[in-house]
mmCIF file of C-alpha atoms (C1' of nucleotides) in Angstrom:
data_model
loop_
_atom_site.group_PDB
_atom_site.id
_atom_site.type_symbol
_atom_site.label_atom_id
_atom_site.label_comp_id
_atom_site.label_asym_id
_atom_site.label_seq_id
_atom_site.Cartn_x
_atom_site.Cartn_y
_atom_site.Cartn_z
ATOM 1 C CA MET M 5 17.922 -22.460 -5.463
ATOM 2 C CA GLN M 6 18.061 -19.884 -2.173
ATOM 3 C CA ASP M 7 16.796 -21.294 1.239
ATOM 4 C CA SER M 8 13.450 -18.882 1.136
ATOM 5 C CA HIS M 9 11.570 -20.706 -1.928
ATOM 6 C CA ARG M 10 12.373 -24.099 -0.637
ATOM 7 C CA HIS M 11 11.097 -22.961 1.944
ATOM 8 C CA VAL M 12 8.180 -22.191 -0.186
ATOM 9 C CA TYR M 13 8.090 -25.412 -2.333
ATOM 10 C CA ALA M 14 8.122 -27.513 1.216
ATOM 11 C CA ALA M 15 5.325 -25.426 2.257
ATOM 12 C CA ILE M 16 3.105 -26.190 -0.939
ATOM 13 C CA ALA M 17 4.518 -30.609 -0.856
ATOM 14 C CA ALA M 18 2.935 -30.382 2.835
ATOM 15 C CA ILE M 19 -0.685 -29.272 1.839
ATOM 16 C CA PRO M 20 -2.854 -32.543 2.053
ATOM 17 C CA ARG M 21 -4.546 -34.055 -0.535
ATOM 18 C CA GLY M 22 -7.941 -33.104 -0.835
ATOM 19 C CA ARG M 23 -7.008 -28.909 1.000
ATOM 20 C CA VAL M 24 -6.005 -26.187 -0.652
ATOM 21 C CA ALA M 25 -4.149 -23.314 1.159
ATOM 22 C CA SER M 26 -3.655 -19.364 -0.204
ATOM 23 C CA TYR M 27 -0.740 -17.822 -1.315
ATOM 24 C CA GLY M 28 -0.885 -15.455 2.302
ATOM 25 C CA ALA M 29 -0.960 -18.743 3.470
ATOM 26 C CA ILE M 30 2.074 -20.762 2.441
ATOM 27 C CA ALA M 31 4.432 -17.103 2.499
ATOM 28 C CA ALA M 32 3.389 -16.910 5.484
ATOM 29 C CA ARG M 33 4.664 -20.974 6.123
ATOM 30 C CA ALA M 34 8.041 -19.925 4.471
ATOM 31 C CA GLY M 35 8.182 -17.616 6.911
ATOM 32 C CA LEU M 36 7.122 -14.748 4.745
ATOM 33 C CA PRO M 37 4.945 -12.956 5.508
ATOM 34 C CA GLY M 38 2.984 -10.310 3.501
ATOM 35 C CA ARG M 39 5.085 -11.514 0.054
ATOM 36 C CA ALA M 40 2.390 -13.024 -0.965
ATOM 37 C CA ARG M 41 2.784 -11.984 -4.285
ATOM 38 C CA LEU M 42 7.148 -13.811 -4.586
ATOM 39 C CA VAL M 43 5.059 -17.571 -4.209
ATOM 40 C CA GLY M 44 3.255 -17.090 -7.610
ATOM 41 C CA THR M 45 6.475 -15.883 -9.038
ATOM 42 C CA LEU M 46 7.546 -19.186 -7.783
ATOM 43 C CA LEU M 47 5.081 -20.915 -9.150
ATOM 44 C CA GLY M 48 5.338 -19.815 -12.345
ATOM 45 C CA LYS M 49 8.608 -20.515 -12.797
ATOM 46 C CA THR M 50 8.734 -23.573 -10.780
ATOM 47 C CA PRO M 51 12.263 -25.453 -12.712
ATOM 48 C CA PRO M 52 10.886 -28.108 -15.076
ATOM 49 C CA GLY M 53 10.296 -31.936 -14.083
ATOM 50 C CA MET M 54 9.530 -30.614 -10.327
ATOM 51 C CA SER M 55 6.219 -32.704 -9.091
ATOM 52 C CA LEU M 56 4.803 -30.120 -6.558
ATOM 53 C CA PRO M 57 1.308 -30.249 -5.451
ATOM 54 C CA TRP M 58 1.110 -26.510 -6.864
ATOM 55 C CA HIS M 59 -2.873 -27.205 -7.860
ATOM 56 C CA ARG M 60 -3.626 -26.709 -3.864
ATOM 57 C CA VAL M 61 -2.892 -23.016 -4.261
ATOM 58 C CA LEU M 62 -5.256 -20.652 -4.224
ATOM 59 C CA ARG M 63 -6.496 -17.029 -3.965
ATOM 60 C CA ALA M 64 -7.095 -16.117 -0.613
ATOM 61 C CA SER M 65 -10.988 -16.041 -1.648
ATOM 62 C CA GLY M 66 -10.663 -19.103 -2.240
ATOM 63 C CA HIS M 67 -10.014 -18.304 -6.537
ATOM 64 C CA ILE M 68 -8.387 -20.023 -8.329
ATOM 65 C CA ALA M 69 -5.520 -17.526 -9.300
ATOM 66 C CA LEU M 70 -4.808 -18.428 -13.385
ATOM 67 C CA ALA M 71 -6.776 -17.139 -16.030
ATOM 68 C CA PRO M 72 -9.864 -18.679 -16.789
ATOM 69 C CA GLY M 73 -9.821 -20.115 -19.816
ATOM 70 C CA SER M 74 -6.154 -21.155 -19.688
ATOM 71 C CA ALA M 75 -5.501 -24.302 -20.239
ATOM 72 C CA GLY M 76 -3.358 -23.991 -16.310
ATOM 73 C CA TYR M 77 -6.927 -22.865 -14.836
ATOM 74 C CA ARG M 78 -9.004 -25.805 -16.678
ATOM 75 C CA ALA M 79 -5.541 -28.072 -15.243
ATOM 76 C CA GLN M 80 -6.520 -26.512 -11.994
ATOM 77 C CA CYS M 81 -9.841 -27.229 -11.927
ATOM 78 C CA ARG M 82 -9.756 -30.763 -13.220
ATOM 79 C CA LEU M 83 -6.427 -31.697 -10.264
ATOM 80 C CA LEU M 84 -8.832 -30.875 -7.441
ATOM 81 C CA ARG M 85 -11.907 -32.507 -8.938
ATOM 82 C CA ALA M 86 -9.843 -35.742 -9.146
ATOM 83 C CA GLU M 87 -8.822 -35.195 -5.643
ATOM 84 C CA GLY M 88 -12.422 -34.412 -4.354
ATOM 85 C CA VAL M 89 -12.260 -31.001 -3.712
ATOM 86 C CA GLU M 90 -15.145 -29.099 -4.775
ATOM 87 C CA VAL M 91 -14.460 -27.048 -7.434
ATOM 88 C CA ARG M 92 -17.612 -24.202 -9.084
ATOM 89 C CA ASN M 93 -16.787 -21.493 -11.016
ATOM 90 C CA GLY M 94 -13.789 -21.456 -10.451
ATOM 91 C CA ARG M 95 -13.976 -20.909 -6.968
ATOM 92 C CA VAL M 96 -13.220 -23.754 -4.227
ATOM 93 C CA PRO M 97 -15.748 -22.786 -1.101
ATOM 94 C CA LEU M 98 -12.479 -22.778 1.651
ATOM 95 C CA SER M 99 -14.539 -22.451 4.366
ATOM 96 C CA ARG M 100 -14.627 -27.090 3.812
ATOM 97 C CA PHE M 101 -11.294 -27.823 2.169
ATOM 98 C CA GLY M 102 -9.015 -24.048 2.810
ATOM 99 C CA LEU M 103 -6.577 -25.027 5.748
ATOM 100 C CA ASP M 104 -7.441 -23.589 8.701
ATOM 101 C CA ALA M 105 -5.324 -22.705 11.881
ATOM 102 C CA ASP M 106 -5.960 -25.439 13.536
ATOM 103 C CA LEU M 107 -4.734 -27.559 11.248
ATOM 104 C CA ASP M 108 -2.429 -26.200 10.109
ATOM 105 C CA ARG M 109 -1.327 -26.122 13.662
ATOM 106 C CA GLU M 110 -1.567 -30.438 13.294
ATOM 107 C CA LEU M 111 0.011 -30.094 9.837
ATOM 108 C CA TRP M 112 3.272 -27.840 10.204
ATOM 109 C CA GLY M 113 3.821 -28.733 13.585
ATOM 110 C CA LEU M 114 2.538 -24.642 15.436
ATOM 111 C CA HIS M 115 2.674 -24.271 17.859
ATOM 112 C CA GLY M 116 3.119 -20.259 18.045
ATOM 113 C CA PRO M 117 6.251 -18.292 17.657
ATOM 114 C "C1'" DG A 11 21.693 -1.168 -11.588
ATOM 115 C "C1'" DC A 12 16.440 1.287 -12.983
ATOM 116 C "C1'" DT A 13 12.342 0.007 -14.074
ATOM 117 C "C1'" DT A 14 8.288 -3.361 -15.168
ATOM 118 C "C1'" DT A 15 5.950 -7.408 -14.091
ATOM 119 C "C1'" DG A 16 2.804 -10.073 -11.456
ATOM 120 C "C1'" DA A 17 -0.414 -17.888 -11.113
ATOM 121 C "C1'" DC A 18 -1.480 -11.282 -4.737
ATOM 122 C "C1'" DG A 19 -3.824 -9.393 0.051
ATOM 123 C "C1'" DT A 20 -6.213 -6.428 2.469
ATOM 124 C "C1'" DA A 21 -9.408 -1.727 2.537
ATOM 125 C "C1'" DT A 22 -12.271 0.927 1.832
ATOM 126 C "C1'" DG A 23 -16.839 2.517 -1.030
ATOM 127 C "C1'" DT S 16 -20.584 -9.087 -4.632
ATOM 128 C "C1'" DC S 17 -17.690 -6.320 -7.882
ATOM 129 C "C1'" DA S 18 -14.163 -2.333 -8.978
ATOM 130 C "C1'" DT S 19 -10.640 0.479 -7.375
ATOM 131 C "C1'" DA S 20 -6.217 1.643 -5.538
ATOM 132 C "C1'" DC S 21 -2.148 0.148 -2.459
ATOM 133 C "C1'" DG S 22 0.894 -1.881 -0.690
ATOM 134 C "C1'" DC S 23 4.724 -5.363 -1.084
ATOM 135 C "C1'" DC S 24 9.477 -7.421 -3.275
ATOM 136 C "C1'" DA S 25 11.723 -10.790 -6.022
ATOM 137 C "C1'" DA S 26 12.673 -11.478 -11.357
ATOM 138 C "C1'" DA S 27 13.494 -10.462 -15.491
ATOM 139 C "C1'" DG S 28 13.810 -6.850 -19.253
#
DNA sequence: GCTTTGACGTATG
DNA sequence: TCATACGCCAAAG
């Protein structure tokens, strides 16, 4: 297991219940700015048995990244709604459920570089 | 090792 | 809002 992987998993695990974050935000928090794809790659190959709030990770647009109609897609919708996140047409209004810079700082202790 | 793939993001029209 | 183009780069084959 690489360090960078652990940082990514840690960043995902830190997303509070009822909120969501984008792949890019997770990558940045993991010290890998511009590598959103890596986050997706890792999530798709998450070791079985490892519990992560993977469903709280969305595209920057607020859309669910998985293929609409797929099993994973439906699971993600269900899990998000189960914790009070509004999902409409495969999309979550980030204006209300997304982590903004302030909350980011509060949660992850970011006080600047 | 080289090539392809991909749960992404930003810019542009 | 939708589409297309390009950058990104670790994994998988």
